[in-house]
């Protein structure tokens, strides 16, 4: 076969051509096997239209796959939760089961489950393909629920196309988006938080914990019902309304999808759905992910591929999500789940310890998603640096549109924990924020929800710590707070303006939300105190939080004002570790940083494109909690140097106060 572009673009991958080409061929062959050459992949991935509960013109039909079952019964409020021959399923081919019921048997909001029998046992189960699961407030028991409202929600929006120039993502969690000590709702988020996100300048939200999960504190990563939107936040119609409103505001809605593992629960989840431990999952040692206390899908089974691919298509079509951020991709790629692996050279990516079935699934998932919606966005959360993850399938890649730049938040936290301010090195900052493959787009971020979890610290907490509680009034000068606010802005500005794809921020971090995330649990008395966002802090002009929020808004406005900002060439102008100065350009924008905690520099020279420049953003602006040490109304003219006349370069000399950065535009 013709050499793949991934290899021609990176000759260092040539020794691994056989492995890369082999994976591509395997994916192509698997697609042909699944579709039989008679339908598209999207046509194959339509299990949700067959399985699960459906209301038909002639009545209700419910189908499930349970190959090890000897009998299946429907139980619920309609028959007193008792096993009855009137509600016995018929066995079909390929381990499928089906029951048809008169239309007046089931009603909107009726609760139901399956009673599955197998050789030597039986158990109640929630249907694997069900679209609605609710938990009893008193007994805490989960049940499937009929969702058939008299007036179903009808979308008001036409086809939506995400704005990826660049993608500015607000990572969020519906339940903790409320200021009250309770679980937030889709409706509250739609009416109170979405307008705030739009006003701030973000053009995408990445919603966590949508797929139903039994334990709230899992952050949505231990999924039980893959086709059910979490009912603890509201109804399916309310989620659809939220997505419609987001689209009307120009905001894309990306779902945090978990296909890397599943919760171990058996009654609520898929653990032993038909009595066997390996129906959806691996048998033997590979069944459990011991670090995550969860179960690992067997991607080598066509039925599992059908389930997961149909799940992708379902969320795109039923709810009109604009794409997915795939969680735990590293765990999927490697038989070791990436644990204990060094990943120091290309040998580590092609050493025979990769899960080829999982890799094939990821490639097929990306092909399917973009077949269903060519404008959809897919993002891989992957830490090992696997080459080609965000390269096109036809080029030998995995087909993701973006990969997460997980090295950047690790770098910032390590810097804050281990280095004194005077030891910050601009050369290292530049290297970490721009360290990526040129042929793959990335999503850069300074911190996400990971850094905000209890047991860790957010950037603002590393910077200010306990003084956050006592010295955030605008009329209360405090050196620790001043330092923290200054560096918080510098960290975000250099991270957001060196992107080659997108930028992400977790909700509240943009204004330095003062507390970690700790979901209700036995250890904290089931308290919601730390599982919420206190929006009043950023809204209060008497507090310093609004300085950070206002800066974030101005920074995003600057980025969005440049067409295809993420694709504008990025050129380093200067760095000096001794002075702690960094400067780079993107076309007519010059970004100049002084990370020095003590020294300000007068007439600091940068060799740049000749012309006149004016300041368009300054971290030291008093509007953003700075000291206003420079006059930003002045224009700055470059100075002629005959040595660089043929290059069209001249010296731009600036006053750079300590711990500040400014962005200048050539006019």
Short mmCIF file of N, CA and C in Angstrom, two decimals, residues 405-467:
data_model
loop_
_atom_site.label_atom_id
_atom_site.label_comp_id
_atom_site.label_asym_id
_atom_site.label_seq_id
_atom_site.Cartn_x
_atom_site.Cartn_y
_atom_site.Cartn_z
N UNK A 405 -3.56 18.65 25.61
CA UNK A 405 -2.15 18.92 25.95
C UNK A 405 -1.97 18.73 27.46
N UNK A 406 -1.93 17.48 27.88
CA UNK A 406 -1.92 17.18 29.31
C UNK A 406 -0.58 17.50 29.97
N UNK A 407 0.45 17.75 29.16
CA UNK A 407 1.74 18.13 29.74
C UNK A 407 1.71 19.53 30.33
N UNK A 408 0.85 20.40 29.78
CA UNK A 408 0.88 21.81 30.21
C UNK A 408 0.42 21.99 31.65
N UNK A 409 -0.75 21.47 32.05
CA UNK A 409 -1.13 21.62 33.47
C UNK A 409 -0.14 20.95 34.41
N UNK A 410 0.41 19.80 33.99
CA UNK A 410 1.41 19.14 34.83
C UNK A 410 2.63 20.04 35.02
N UNK A 411 3.01 20.73 33.95
CA UNK A 411 4.15 21.64 34.03
C UNK A 411 3.88 22.79 34.99
N UNK A 412 2.68 23.38 34.88
CA UNK A 412 2.39 24.53 35.74
C UNK A 412 2.33 24.13 37.21
N UNK A 413 1.70 23.00 37.51
CA UNK A 413 1.62 22.58 38.91
C UNK A 413 3.01 22.24 39.45
N UNK A 414 3.81 21.57 38.64
CA UNK A 414 5.17 21.23 39.06
C UNK A 414 5.99 22.51 39.31
N UNK A 415 5.81 23.49 38.43
CA UNK A 415 6.53 24.76 38.60
C UNK A 415 6.12 25.45 39.89
N UNK A 416 4.81 25.52 40.14
CA UNK A 416 4.32 26.19 41.34
C UNK A 416 4.74 25.47 42.61
N UNK A 417 4.82 24.14 42.55
CA UNK A 417 5.17 23.37 43.73
C UNK A 417 6.66 23.38 44.03
N UNK A 418 7.49 23.40 42.97
CA UNK A 418 8.90 23.10 43.16
C UNK A 418 9.86 24.26 42.89
N UNK A 419 9.38 25.31 42.25
CA UNK A 419 10.32 26.37 41.85
C UNK A 419 9.97 27.71 42.52
N UNK A 420 11.01 28.39 42.93
CA UNK A 420 10.85 29.77 43.39
C UNK A 420 10.58 30.66 42.19
N UNK A 421 9.97 31.80 42.42
CA UNK A 421 9.62 32.70 41.32
C UNK A 421 10.85 33.08 40.49
N UNK A 422 11.96 33.29 41.16
CA UNK A 422 13.16 33.72 40.43
C UNK A 422 13.77 32.59 39.61
N UNK A 423 13.26 31.36 39.77
CA UNK A 423 13.78 30.22 39.01
C UNK A 423 12.89 29.84 37.83
N UNK A 424 11.82 30.59 37.61
CA UNK A 424 10.98 30.31 36.43
C UNK A 424 11.79 30.60 35.17
N UNK A 425 11.73 29.68 34.21
CA UNK A 425 12.53 29.81 33.00
C UNK A 425 11.63 29.97 31.78
N UNK A 426 11.65 31.14 31.15
CA UNK A 426 10.84 31.35 29.94
C UNK A 426 11.11 30.33 28.85
N UNK A 427 12.34 29.84 28.73
CA UNK A 427 12.63 28.84 27.71
C UNK A 427 11.84 27.56 27.98
N UNK A 428 11.70 27.20 29.25
CA UNK A 428 10.93 26.00 29.61
C UNK A 428 9.44 26.25 29.39
N UNK A 429 8.97 27.44 29.70
CA UNK A 429 7.56 27.78 29.49
C UNK A 429 7.22 27.70 28.01
N UNK A 430 8.09 28.23 27.18
CA UNK A 430 7.87 28.18 25.73
C UNK A 430 7.89 26.73 25.23
N UNK A 431 8.85 25.96 25.73
CA UNK A 431 8.97 24.58 25.28
C UNK A 431 7.73 23.77 25.65
N UNK A 432 7.22 23.93 26.85
CA UNK A 432 6.08 23.13 27.29
C UNK A 432 4.77 23.56 26.62
N UNK A 433 4.59 24.84 26.40
CA UNK A 433 3.33 25.30 25.80
C UNK A 433 3.29 25.08 24.29
N UNK A 434 4.45 24.82 23.68
CA UNK A 434 4.48 24.60 22.22
C UNK A 434 4.97 23.20 21.85
N UNK A 435 5.14 22.35 22.84
CA UNK A 435 5.67 21.00 22.61
C UNK A 435 4.55 20.09 22.10
N UNK A 436 4.44 19.94 20.80
CA UNK A 436 3.38 19.12 20.20
C UNK A 436 3.79 18.76 18.77
N UNK A 437 3.11 17.79 18.25
CA UNK A 437 3.34 17.39 16.87
C UNK A 437 2.73 18.43 15.94
N UNK A 438 3.44 18.80 14.91
CA UNK A 438 2.97 19.87 14.03
C UNK A 438 1.76 19.45 13.21
N UNK A 439 1.56 18.13 13.05
CA UNK A 439 0.45 17.66 12.21
C UNK A 439 -0.79 17.30 13.02
N UNK A 440 -0.80 17.63 14.32
CA UNK A 440 -1.95 17.31 15.16
C UNK A 440 -2.37 18.54 15.96
N UNK A 441 -3.68 18.80 15.98
CA UNK A 441 -4.20 19.91 16.76
C UNK A 441 -4.38 19.48 18.21
N UNK A 442 -4.15 20.42 19.11
CA UNK A 442 -4.26 20.11 20.52
C UNK A 442 -5.19 21.11 21.21
N UNK A 443 -5.66 20.72 22.38
CA UNK A 443 -6.40 21.62 23.27
C UNK A 443 -5.49 21.93 24.45
N UNK A 444 -5.07 23.18 24.54
CA UNK A 444 -4.18 23.60 25.62
C UNK A 444 -4.99 24.09 26.81
N UNK A 445 -4.45 23.87 27.99
CA UNK A 445 -5.14 24.36 29.20
C UNK A 445 -4.15 24.43 30.35
N UNK A 446 -4.38 25.40 31.22
CA UNK A 446 -3.52 25.55 32.38
C UNK A 446 -3.95 24.63 33.50
N UNK A 447 -5.25 24.38 33.60
CA UNK A 447 -5.80 23.46 34.59
C UNK A 447 -7.21 23.08 34.17
N UNK A 448 -7.62 21.88 34.57
CA UNK A 448 -8.98 21.41 34.30
C UNK A 448 -9.60 21.00 35.62
N UNK A 449 -10.66 20.19 35.56
CA UNK A 449 -11.28 19.73 36.80
C UNK A 449 -10.31 18.87 37.60
N UNK A 450 -9.36 18.21 36.94
CA UNK A 450 -8.43 17.32 37.64
C UNK A 450 -7.67 18.05 38.74
N UNK A 451 -7.23 19.27 38.44
CA UNK A 451 -6.45 20.03 39.41
C UNK A 451 -7.33 20.64 40.50
N UNK A 452 -8.64 20.65 40.29
CA UNK A 452 -9.55 21.28 41.25
C UNK A 452 -10.11 20.29 42.27
N UNK A 453 -9.81 18.98 42.08
CA UNK A 453 -10.37 17.97 42.98
C UNK A 453 -9.71 18.03 44.35
N UNK A 454 -10.50 17.66 45.36
CA UNK A 454 -9.97 17.62 46.72
C UNK A 454 -8.77 16.67 46.75
N UNK A 455 -7.73 17.08 47.48
CA UNK A 455 -6.49 16.32 47.49
C UNK A 455 -5.44 16.94 46.61
N UNK A 456 -5.88 17.80 45.68
CA UNK A 456 -4.96 18.56 44.84
C UNK A 456 -5.23 20.05 45.11
N UNK A 457 -4.62 20.90 44.32
CA UNK A 457 -4.86 22.34 44.46
C UNK A 457 -4.99 22.96 43.09
N UNK A 458 -5.86 23.95 43.00
CA UNK A 458 -5.95 24.74 41.79
C UNK A 458 -4.75 25.68 41.74
N UNK A 459 -4.56 26.28 40.58
CA UNK A 459 -3.46 27.23 40.43
C UNK A 459 -3.60 28.38 41.41
N UNK A 460 -4.81 28.91 41.55
CA UNK A 460 -4.99 30.06 42.44
C UNK A 460 -4.69 29.67 43.88
N UNK A 461 -4.99 28.43 44.27
CA UNK A 461 -4.69 28.01 45.64
C UNK A 461 -3.20 27.80 45.85
N UNK A 462 -2.51 27.29 44.83
CA UNK A 462 -1.06 27.19 44.95
C UNK A 462 -0.45 28.58 45.11
N UNK A 463 -1.04 29.56 44.47
CA UNK A 463 -0.48 30.91 44.48
C UNK A 463 -0.83 31.70 45.75
N UNK A 464 -2.05 31.57 46.23
CA UNK A 464 -2.52 32.46 47.31
C UNK A 464 -2.83 31.71 48.59
N UNK A 465 -3.31 30.49 48.48
CA UNK A 465 -3.62 29.64 49.62
C UNK A 465 -4.60 30.33 50.59
N UNK A 466 -4.33 30.28 51.89
CA UNK A 466 -5.32 30.71 52.89
C UNK A 466 -5.64 32.20 52.80
N UNK A 467 -4.76 32.99 52.21
CA UNK A 467 -5.05 34.42 52.08
C UNK A 467 -6.27 34.68 51.19
#
